[in-house]
Tab-separated table of C-alpha atoms in Angstrom:
chain	number	residue	atom	x	y	z
W	1	MET	CA	-23.469	-12.563	-21.778
W	2	SER	CA	-25.731	-11.450	-18.963
W	3	LYS	CA	-24.036	-10.499	-15.739
W	4	THR	CA	-24.601	-12.281	-12.427
W	5	LYS	CA	-26.332	-10.075	-9.899
W	6	ILE	CA	-24.555	-9.997	-6.559
W	7	THR	CA	-24.624	-7.895	-3.398
W	8	ILE	CA	-21.284	-7.137	-1.744
W	9	ALA	CA	-20.557	-5.362	1.537
W	10	VAL	CA	-17.385	-3.269	1.660
W	11	THR	CA	-15.652	-1.374	4.485
W	12	GLY	CA	-12.968	1.326	4.279
W	13	LEU	CA	-14.843	4.161	2.543
W	14	ASN	CA	-12.509	6.735	4.119
W	15	ASN	CA	-11.038	8.208	0.949
W	16	THR	CA	-9.030	10.780	2.895
W	17	ASP	CA	-5.331	11.673	2.719
W	18	ASN	CA	-4.777	8.285	4.400
W	19	PRO	CA	-7.149	6.438	2.106
W	20	GLY	CA	-8.873	3.173	2.846
W	21	PRO	CA	-9.213	0.746	-0.058
W	22	GLY	CA	-13.045	0.641	0.012
W	23	VAL	CA	-13.787	3.167	-2.740
W	24	PRO	CA	-11.295	1.728	-5.278
W	25	VAL	CA	-12.473	-1.802	-4.411
W	26	ILE	CA	-16.040	-0.742	-5.246
W	27	ARG	CA	-14.924	0.943	-8.478
W	28	SER	CA	-13.138	-2.290	-9.430
W	29	LEU	CA	-16.246	-4.367	-8.706
W	30	LYS	CA	-18.377	-2.007	-10.777
W	31	ASP	CA	-15.928	-2.538	-13.674
W	32	SER	CA	-16.486	-6.300	-13.504
W	33	SER	CA	-17.477	-7.921	-16.778
W	34	GLU	CA	-19.166	-10.801	-14.954
W	35	PHE	CA	-20.942	-9.263	-11.982
W	36	GLU	CA	-23.631	-6.660	-11.713
W	37	VAL	CA	-22.973	-5.486	-8.193
W	38	ARG	CA	-25.144	-3.926	-5.542
W	39	ILE	CA	-22.925	-2.358	-2.881
W	40	ILE	CA	-23.541	-2.116	0.846
W	41	GLY	CA	-21.091	0.403	2.288
W	42	LEU	CA	-20.080	-0.243	5.897
W	43	VAL	CA	-18.650	2.786	7.689
W	44	TYR	CA	-17.251	3.591	11.102
W	45	GLU	CA	-17.377	7.380	10.838
W	46	THR	CA	-20.119	9.661	9.553
W	47	LEU	CA	-17.692	11.709	7.467
W	48	GLU	CA	-16.174	8.897	5.430
W	49	PRO	CA	-16.251	10.412	1.907
W	50	GLY	CA	-17.506	7.182	0.286
W	51	ILE	CA	-20.869	7.730	2.005
W	52	TYR	CA	-21.484	10.868	-0.028
W	53	MET	CA	-20.061	9.855	-3.416
W	54	GLU	CA	-22.932	9.662	-5.913
W	55	GLY	CA	-23.466	6.258	-7.523
W	56	LEU	CA	-20.970	4.451	-5.320
W	57	CYS	CA	-23.028	2.619	-2.681
W	58	ASP	CA	-26.633	1.502	-2.861
W	59	LYS	CA	-27.010	1.460	0.921
W	60	ILE	CA	-24.823	2.628	3.806
W	61	PHE	CA	-24.706	1.264	7.348
W	62	GLN	CA	-22.639	2.443	10.271
W	63	ILE	CA	-20.837	-0.305	12.207
W	64	PRO	CA	-19.101	-0.219	15.608
W	65	TYR	CA	-15.311	-0.128	15.826
W	66	PRO	CA	-13.755	-3.558	16.532
W	67	SER	CA	-12.316	-2.062	19.720
W	68	ALA	CA	-15.903	-2.043	21.065
W	69	GLY	CA	-15.689	-5.864	20.933
W	70	SER	CA	-15.707	-8.452	18.171
W	71	ASP	CA	-19.159	-9.737	19.116
W	72	GLU	CA	-20.711	-6.321	18.892
W	73	LEU	CA	-19.246	-5.836	15.408
W	74	ILE	CA	-20.318	-9.268	14.130
W	75	ASP	CA	-23.796	-8.934	15.687
W	76	ARG	CA	-24.218	-5.661	13.797
W	77	ILE	CA	-22.979	-7.241	10.540
W	78	GLU	CA	-25.508	-10.066	10.950
W	79	GLU	CA	-28.281	-7.606	11.701
W	80	ILE	CA	-27.440	-5.657	8.526
W	81	HIS	CA	-27.334	-8.935	6.585
W	82	ARG	CA	-30.832	-9.859	7.785
W	83	ARG	CA	-32.176	-6.515	6.563
W	84	GLU	CA	-30.144	-6.207	3.356
W	85	PRO	CA	-28.777	-9.646	2.452
W	86	PHE	CA	-25.325	-9.720	0.845
W	87	GLU	CA	-23.259	-12.651	-0.397
W	88	VAL	CA	-19.709	-11.396	0.119
W	89	LEU	CA	-18.021	-9.147	2.661
W	90	ILE	CA	-14.714	-7.426	1.805
W	91	PRO	CA	-13.111	-5.888	4.909
W	92	ASN	CA	-10.402	-3.349	4.157
W	93	PHE	CA	-8.987	-2.181	7.505
W	94	ASP	CA	-6.019	-3.830	9.224
W	95	ALA	CA	-7.593	-3.234	12.631
W	96	GLU	CA	-10.861	-5.026	11.780
W	97	LEU	CA	-9.361	-8.031	9.990
W	98	PHE	CA	-8.717	-10.012	13.159
W	99	SER	CA	-12.408	-9.874	14.165
W	100	PHE	CA	-13.590	-10.993	10.732
W	101	MET	CA	-11.004	-13.797	10.480
W	102	LYS	CA	-11.895	-15.080	13.917
W	103	ASN	CA	-15.576	-15.143	12.997
W	104	GLU	CA	-15.192	-16.495	9.462
W	105	ASP	CA	-17.230	-19.662	10.209
W	106	ARG	CA	-19.943	-17.766	12.045
W	107	LEU	CA	-20.286	-15.360	9.128
W	108	LEU	CA	-20.385	-18.217	6.624
W	109	LYS	CA	-23.176	-19.916	8.591
W	110	SER	CA	-25.137	-16.691	8.156
W	111	GLY	CA	-24.472	-16.850	4.416
W	112	ILE	CA	-21.695	-14.226	4.358
W	113	HIS	CA	-18.638	-15.278	2.338
W	114	THR	CA	-15.217	-13.770	2.980
W	115	PHE	CA	-11.792	-14.550	1.557
W	116	LEU	CA	-9.275	-13.596	4.216
W	117	PRO	CA	-5.875	-14.876	5.338
W	118	THR	CA	-5.905	-17.456	8.122
W	119	LEU	CA	-5.157	-16.271	11.651
W	120	LYS	CA	-1.752	-17.995	11.437
W	121	GLN	CA	-0.884	-16.204	8.187
W	122	PHE	CA	-2.117	-12.923	9.631
W	123	GLN	CA	-0.138	-13.211	12.843
W	124	GLU	CA	3.157	-14.537	11.533
W	125	ARG	CA	3.575	-11.553	9.160
W	126	ASP	CA	3.103	-9.085	12.039
W	127	LYS	CA	5.671	-6.283	11.835
W	128	ASP	CA	7.181	-7.257	15.183
W	129	LYS	CA	7.776	-10.810	13.900
W	130	LEU	CA	9.278	-9.869	10.525
W	131	PRO	CA	12.803	-11.274	11.202
W	132	GLU	CA	11.370	-14.710	12.037
W	133	PHE	CA	9.108	-14.485	8.978
W	134	GLY	CA	12.068	-13.623	6.735
W	135	GLU	CA	14.128	-16.512	8.058
W	136	LYS	CA	11.296	-19.035	7.763
W	137	TYR	CA	10.402	-18.143	4.178
W	138	GLY	CA	13.886	-17.277	2.910
W	139	ILE	CA	13.405	-13.596	2.162
W	140	LYS	CA	15.666	-10.714	3.143
W	141	VAL	CA	14.218	-8.410	5.780
W	142	PRO	CA	15.823	-5.463	7.609
W	143	ALA	CA	17.111	-6.187	11.122
W	144	SER	CA	14.679	-5.045	13.791
W	145	LEU	CA	14.218	-4.621	17.510
W	146	ASN	CA	10.918	-4.519	19.391
W	147	LEU	CA	10.749	-1.842	22.063
W	148	GLY	CA	8.477	-2.567	24.998
W	149	SER	CA	9.563	0.527	26.886
W	150	GLN	CA	11.552	3.742	26.474
W	151	ASN	CA	14.399	2.248	28.546
W	152	GLN	CA	15.318	0.013	25.620
W	153	ILE	CA	16.104	2.989	23.356
W	154	SER	CA	19.698	2.900	24.598
W	155	GLU	CA	20.050	-0.623	23.105
W	156	ILE	CA	19.615	0.766	19.586
W	157	LYS	CA	23.110	2.252	19.395
W	158	ALA	CA	24.784	-1.113	19.899
W	159	LYS	CA	22.677	-2.890	17.288
W	160	PHE	CA	22.020	-0.348	14.532
W	161	GLU	CA	23.566	2.562	12.727
W	162	TYR	CA	21.448	5.711	12.577
W	163	PRO	CA	19.153	6.574	10.869
W	164	VAL	CA	16.615	3.916	11.853
W	165	MET	CA	12.924	3.522	11.092
W	166	VAL	CA	10.545	3.695	14.057
W	167	LYS	CA	7.280	1.912	13.317
W	168	GLY	CA	3.932	1.206	14.951
W	169	LYS	CA	2.483	-2.290	15.073
W	170	PHE	CA	-0.363	-1.342	12.696
W	171	TYR	CA	0.414	2.055	11.186
W	172	ASP	CA	2.875	4.952	11.252
W	173	ALA	CA	6.554	5.077	10.494
W	174	TYR	CA	9.143	7.755	11.212
W	175	MET	CA	12.798	8.025	10.330
W	176	ALA	CA	14.980	8.890	13.345
W	177	TYR	CA	18.560	10.140	13.214
W	178	ASN	CA	19.316	9.972	16.946
W	179	SER	CA	17.951	8.628	20.222
W	180	GLU	CA	16.094	11.867	20.929
W	181	GLN	CA	14.118	11.505	17.703
W	182	VAL	CA	13.472	7.830	18.497
W	183	LYS	CA	12.052	8.908	21.856
W	184	GLN	CA	9.696	11.413	20.208
W	185	ALA	CA	8.524	8.863	17.647
W	186	PHE	CA	8.169	6.218	20.365
W	187	ASN	CA	5.823	8.463	22.343
W	188	LYS	CA	3.747	9.417	19.295
W	189	ILE	CA	3.385	5.829	18.100
W	190	SER	CA	2.875	4.099	21.450
W	191	SER	CA	0.144	6.537	22.493
W	192	LYS	CA	-1.732	5.847	19.249
W	193	TRP	CA	-1.048	2.210	18.445
W	194	GLY	CA	0.276	0.725	21.670
W	195	LEU	CA	3.335	-1.461	22.139
W	196	PRO	CA	5.652	-2.794	20.914
W	197	VAL	CA	7.192	-0.008	18.895
W	198	ILE	CA	9.451	-1.480	16.240
W	199	ILE	CA	12.924	-0.231	15.409
W	200	GLN	CA	13.902	-1.266	11.914
W	201	GLU	CA	17.257	-0.985	10.157
W	202	PHE	CA	17.103	1.701	7.469
W	203	VAL	CA	17.697	0.091	4.091
W	204	LYS	CA	18.662	2.620	1.441
W	205	GLY	CA	16.910	2.179	-1.857
W	206	THR	CA	13.670	2.642	-3.741
W	207	GLU	CA	10.383	1.564	-2.222
W	208	VAL	CA	8.434	-0.713	-4.528
W	209	ASN	CA	5.182	-2.564	-3.892
W	210	VAL	CA	3.308	-5.569	-5.190
W	211	ILE	CA	-0.440	-6.106	-4.955
W	212	ALA	CA	-1.282	-9.801	-5.067
W	213	LEU	CA	-4.011	-12.358	-4.513
W	214	GLY	CA	-3.388	-15.877	-3.227
W	215	ASP	CA	-5.958	-18.676	-3.551
W	216	GLY	CA	-5.030	-20.302	-0.222
W	217	GLN	CA	-3.493	-23.312	-1.974
W	218	GLY	CA	-0.188	-21.753	-2.903
W	219	ASN	CA	-1.242	-20.278	-6.250
W	220	THR	CA	-0.794	-16.630	-7.120
W	221	ILE	CA	-3.996	-15.634	-8.885
W	222	ALA	CA	-2.909	-12.039	-9.497
W	223	ALA	CA	0.204	-9.916	-8.952
W	224	VAL	CA	1.093	-6.422	-10.150
W	225	PRO	CA	4.270	-4.544	-9.105
W	226	MET	CA	4.209	-0.773	-8.697
W	227	ARG	CA	6.475	2.091	-7.734
W	228	LYS	CA	5.133	5.102	-5.905
W	229	GLN	CA	5.906	8.208	-7.941
W	230	TYR	CA	4.423	10.786	-5.623
W	231	ILE	CA	4.311	10.218	-1.878
W	232	THR	CA	2.393	12.326	0.641
W	233	ASP	CA	3.831	13.402	3.973
W	234	LYS	CA	1.954	10.423	5.438
W	235	GLY	CA	3.910	8.124	3.158
W	236	LYS	CA	0.873	7.341	1.019
W	237	ALA	CA	1.046	6.932	-2.738
W	238	TRP	CA	-0.561	9.852	-4.554
W	239	GLY	CA	0.730	8.643	-7.887
W	240	GLY	CA	2.271	5.386	-9.043
W	241	ILE	CA	3.297	3.358	-12.058
W	242	THR	CA	3.205	-0.364	-12.806
W	243	LEU	CA	6.574	-2.011	-13.300
W	244	SER	CA	7.847	-4.884	-15.366
W	245	ASP	CA	10.029	-6.574	-12.767
W	246	ASP	CA	10.310	-10.358	-12.895
W	247	LYS	CA	12.239	-10.535	-9.631
W	248	MET	CA	9.406	-8.848	-7.723
W	249	LEU	CA	6.903	-11.274	-9.219
W	250	GLU	CA	9.178	-14.207	-8.371
W	251	ILE	CA	9.432	-13.052	-4.725
W	252	THR	CA	5.637	-12.678	-4.547
W	253	ARG	CA	4.888	-16.084	-6.087
W	254	SER	CA	7.444	-17.783	-3.866
W	255	LEU	CA	5.988	-16.191	-0.730
W	256	ILE	CA	2.411	-17.083	-1.659
W	257	ARG	CA	3.477	-20.651	-2.506
W	258	LYS	CA	5.367	-21.136	0.752
W	259	THR	CA	2.731	-19.552	2.992
W	260	ASN	CA	-0.355	-20.779	1.040
W	261	TRP	CA	-1.498	-17.195	1.343
W	262	LYS	CA	-5.253	-16.738	1.175
W	263	GLY	CA	-6.709	-13.400	0.118
W	264	GLY	CA	-5.389	-10.059	-0.984
W	265	MET	CA	-2.025	-8.702	0.097
W	266	GLU	CA	0.422	-5.900	-0.481
W	267	LEU	CA	4.146	-6.510	-0.260
W	268	GLU	CA	6.252	-3.478	0.578
W	269	LEU	CA	9.831	-3.929	-0.593
W	270	ILE	CA	12.986	-1.848	-0.759
W	271	LYS	CA	15.101	-2.337	-3.857
W	272	THR	CA	18.721	-1.419	-3.184
W	273	VAL	CA	21.128	-0.028	-5.779
W	274	LYS	CA	22.678	-3.494	-5.948
W	275	GLY	CA	19.310	-4.872	-7.052
W	276	GLU	CA	18.591	-6.695	-3.776
W	277	TYR	CA	15.064	-6.734	-2.388
W	278	TYR	CA	14.235	-6.361	1.297
W	279	LEU	CA	10.734	-7.066	2.540
W	280	ILE	CA	9.711	-4.307	4.948
W	281	GLU	CA	6.045	-5.091	5.409
W	282	ILE	CA	3.151	-7.293	4.316
W	283	ASN	CA	-0.295	-5.723	4.447
W	284	PRO	CA	-2.793	-8.590	4.711
W	285	ARG	CA	-5.456	-6.944	2.572
W	286	ILE	CA	-6.061	-5.180	-0.716
W	287	PRO	CA	-4.214	-1.815	-0.747
W	288	ALA	CA	-5.787	1.548	-1.645
W	289	TRP	CA	-4.030	1.611	-5.043
W	290	VAL	CA	-5.863	-1.528	-6.228
W	291	TYR	CA	-7.568	0.328	-9.085
W	292	LEU	CA	-4.172	0.679	-10.786
W	293	ALA	CA	-3.998	-3.125	-11.020
W	294	VAL	CA	-7.472	-3.122	-12.607
W	295	GLY	CA	-6.309	-0.473	-15.086
W	296	ALA	CA	-3.277	-2.608	-15.864
W	297	GLY	CA	-5.445	-5.644	-16.609
W	298	GLN	CA	-5.969	-7.569	-13.369
W	299	ASN	CA	-9.292	-7.049	-11.593
W	300	ILE	CA	-8.240	-8.323	-8.177
W	301	PRO	CA	-11.459	-7.498	-6.247
W	302	GLU	CA	-13.530	-9.339	-8.879
W	303	ALA	CA	-11.214	-12.372	-8.578
W	304	LEU	CA	-11.404	-12.198	-4.780
W	305	VAL	CA	-15.222	-12.304	-4.932
W	306	LYS	CA	-15.068	-15.377	-7.179
W	307	LEU	CA	-12.669	-17.107	-4.778
W	308	ALA	CA	-14.919	-16.207	-1.840
W	309	LEU	CA	-17.819	-17.880	-3.662
W	310	GLY	CA	-15.731	-21.029	-4.146
W	311	HIS	CA	-14.913	-20.653	-7.854
W	312	GLU	CA	-11.650	-22.083	-9.156
W	313	LEU	CA	-9.552	-19.500	-10.926
W	314	ALA	CA	-6.627	-19.671	-13.307
W	315	PRO	CA	-3.774	-17.264	-12.502
W	316	MET	CA	-3.797	-13.948	-14.338
W	317	GLU	CA	-0.369	-13.856	-15.938
W	318	SER	CA	-0.263	-10.586	-17.827
W	319	TYR	CA	-0.664	-6.902	-17.093
W	320	LYS	CA	0.446	-3.669	-18.738
W	321	SER	CA	3.602	-2.080	-17.368
W	322	GLY	CA	3.882	1.700	-17.481
W	323	LYS	CA	0.244	2.239	-16.446
W	324	MET	CA	-0.035	5.131	-14.019
W	325	PHE	CA	-2.484	6.378	-11.461
W	326	VAL	CA	-2.701	9.920	-10.204
W	327	ARG	CA	-4.911	10.533	-7.187
W	328	TYR	CA	-6.827	13.768	-6.665
W	329	SER	CA	-8.960	15.435	-4.063
W	330	TYR	CA	-12.480	16.674	-4.827
W	331	ASP	CA	-15.073	18.611	-2.880
W	332	ILE	CA	-18.511	17.033	-2.733
W	333	ILE	CA	-21.351	19.348	-1.752
W	334	VAL	CA	-23.602	17.520	0.668
W	335	ASP	CA	-27.067	18.393	1.967
W	336	LEU	CA	-27.259	18.423	5.741
W	337	GLU	CA	-30.152	15.905	5.613
W	338	LYS	CA	-27.805	13.170	4.376
W	339	PHE	CA	-25.344	13.776	7.179
W	340	GLU	CA	-28.200	13.986	9.658
W	341	THR	CA	-29.671	10.672	8.494
W	342	ILE	CA	-26.406	8.742	8.817
W	343	ALA	CA	-25.562	10.450	12.128
W	344	MET	CA	-28.959	9.828	13.697
W	345	ASN	CA	-30.063	6.520	12.154
W	346	GLY	CA	-26.698	4.859	11.470
W	347	GLU	CA	-27.774	4.157	7.901
W	348	LEU	CA	-28.530	5.896	4.644
C	1	MET	CA	26.636	-2.334	-23.903
C	2	LYS	CA	22.976	-2.735	-24.704
C	3	ILE	CA	19.728	-0.994	-23.970
C	4	THR	CA	17.829	-3.209	-21.518
C	5	ASP	CA	14.665	-4.959	-22.712
C	6	GLU	CA	12.449	-3.028	-20.301
C	7	VAL	CA	13.341	0.362	-21.806
C	8	ARG	CA	10.929	2.069	-24.198
C	9	ILE	CA	12.144	4.940	-26.373
C	10	SER	CA	9.623	7.307	-27.930
C	11	ASP	CA	10.366	9.357	-31.038
C	12	ASN	CA	9.819	12.585	-29.106
C	13	GLY	CA	12.717	11.826	-26.740
C	14	PHE	CA	10.761	10.351	-23.835
C	15	ILE	CA	12.529	7.317	-22.387
C	16	PHE	CA	10.718	5.042	-19.932
C	17	ASN	CA	12.319	2.245	-17.936
C	18	SER	CA	9.472	-0.126	-17.064
C	19	LYS	CA	11.634	-2.062	-14.599
C	20	THR	CA	12.405	0.906	-12.350
C	21	GLY	CA	9.483	3.191	-13.248
C	22	ASP	CA	11.893	6.034	-14.089
C	23	SER	CA	11.326	8.272	-17.077
C	24	PHE	CA	13.638	10.769	-18.779
C	25	ASN	CA	13.571	13.386	-21.494
C	26	VAL	CA	16.507	13.513	-23.876
C	27	ASN	CA	17.239	16.181	-26.475
C	28	PRO	CA	17.348	15.295	-30.208
C	29	THR	CA	21.079	14.481	-30.046
C	30	GLY	CA	20.578	12.258	-26.991
C	31	LEU	CA	17.694	10.539	-28.733
C	32	GLU	CA	19.777	9.915	-31.849
C	33	LEU	CA	22.596	8.500	-29.727
C	34	THR	CA	20.238	6.304	-27.689
C	35	LYS	CA	18.615	4.939	-30.835
C	36	LEU	CA	21.999	4.105	-32.379
C	37	ILE	CA	23.028	2.271	-29.192
C	38	ALA	CA	19.660	0.468	-29.194
C	39	GLN	CA	20.263	-0.641	-32.779
C	40	GLY	CA	23.441	-2.335	-31.591
C	41	TYR	CA	26.027	-0.114	-33.333
C	42	ASP	CA	29.489	-0.123	-31.770
C	43	PHE	CA	31.418	2.940	-30.611
C	44	ASP	CA	33.417	3.389	-33.849
C	45	THR	CA	30.350	3.224	-36.055
C	46	ILE	CA	28.443	5.715	-33.928
C	47	LYS	CA	31.467	8.000	-33.893
C	48	ASN	CA	31.746	7.916	-37.683
C	49	ILE	CA	28.046	8.670	-38.109
C	50	PHE	CA	28.328	11.666	-35.773
C	51	LEU	CA	31.586	12.999	-37.261
C	52	GLN	CA	30.128	12.887	-40.765
C	53	LYS	CA	26.902	14.514	-39.761
C	54	TYR	CA	28.065	17.204	-37.338
C	55	ASP	CA	30.902	19.718	-37.104
C	56	LEU	CA	32.647	17.787	-34.354
C	57	ASP	CA	36.143	16.541	-33.478
C	58	ASP	CA	37.099	13.083	-32.243
C	59	LEU	CA	37.984	14.085	-28.710
C	60	THR	CA	34.826	16.074	-28.059
C	61	PHE	CA	32.692	13.225	-29.349
C	62	GLU	CA	34.472	10.653	-27.184
C	63	LYS	CA	34.212	12.800	-24.058
C	64	ASP	CA	30.499	13.483	-24.578
C	65	PHE	CA	29.758	9.909	-25.628
C	66	TYR	CA	31.326	8.350	-22.526
C	67	GLU	CA	29.659	10.914	-20.294
C	68	PHE	CA	26.302	10.133	-21.854
C	69	CYS	CA	26.917	6.379	-21.561
C	70	ALA	CA	27.823	6.713	-17.874
C	71	LEU	CA	24.630	8.658	-17.275
C	72	ILE	CA	22.301	6.182	-18.977
C	73	LYS	CA	24.087	3.265	-17.326
C	74	TYR	CA	23.602	4.894	-13.929
C	75	HIS	CA	19.878	5.112	-14.661
C	76	GLN	CA	19.816	1.418	-15.673
C	77	ILE	CA	18.859	2.205	-19.257
C	78	THR	CA	21.842	0.204	-20.472
C	79	SER	CA	23.553	-2.875	-19.149
C	80	GLN	CA	27.222	-3.543	-19.666
C	81	GLU	CA	28.952	-6.763	-18.695
C	82	ASN	CA	32.399	-5.231	-19.118
C	83	PRO	CA	32.553	-1.577	-17.983
C	84	LEU	CA	35.110	-0.807	-20.701
C	85	ASP	CA	33.133	-2.480	-23.434
C	86	PHE	CA	31.257	-0.035	-25.655
C	87	LYS	CA	30.508	-2.440	-28.461
């Protein structure tokens, strides 16, 4: 069977020690049995490793950070699309998702398909709204408190037992054993990610994750549970293994059904020794360990592209448990000309 | 007591629990014991097999057997409805 030729734009090529999902998303798309993909890499920084990886992207363009303004970002995307047309855009950064969701219709009018959660879905799973989310959809979540200022740190003692987790709205999480440590974490997080800073009850157990894809009509098209086996000091998975855990799949399917979730997602759960599951976070995008799901039998990026193009898909029911991934670092030798071209021209 | 469905036992002594993602290495005696439990043999049968095969007394076997069972139960390799039931 001949493959369908398609051009796809992908962000998040920062395969650093805090890796973006772009590179594994591209690897997954290149593994597709149905698509022959041409990849446009969209980068924010000139040192994102995906720019320099041989055979990964066919063309690279630099784009402005969403903080420069949504319009500026979308204008640039449209300009790139005019020069190098692409059918589907897969954004992979939390911080850029809002801009792309808000401009979904505008992008579609230009011929750019996306498959992202709705603004409502995106906002109601915000970390600072997790208790309301848990109550609405009937899932256990740790108790939490949103701190708008340092003065509120004294409230923690009355509501929680130490240790507690101190989290940023988008990224970063620290465990704090006393108010002094909360204060330090508060300052670090608020200066980087703004307010509120979230105090979350520490739930003792094993962290487990599920990568999933919802079709926007309540159906779970793909879902693979995983446990991190090796975690970096930034809390990122450097090794993981797929699990055979029906309860995790049941939680995922129930959540996708109740929220009509559209797009990729990662559920972060804590499994206690009693076998209870607490939802600690929902990432509204494909996570960086997506290639493990492909290795286990579910090509989620390929399915996401099909959904973006309006295809109807049957749920993928099976995957192999006990499949592992082990991440590694690798030095690429790069000629200065390449760096110069991307730095000066904003494309390569 | 039974070995849970998610547990895979390799002949070289590698045990993998696909529900928790944990893996363990057991020595040849541990492997033999795990396999006998997996085959559904009760405590008395396993004891007789071990006493016939090895230079071992009743008490030592019982002590080691229960210790081993507690360990594999803790790691969710076995499930046991009644904690005193070793059938």
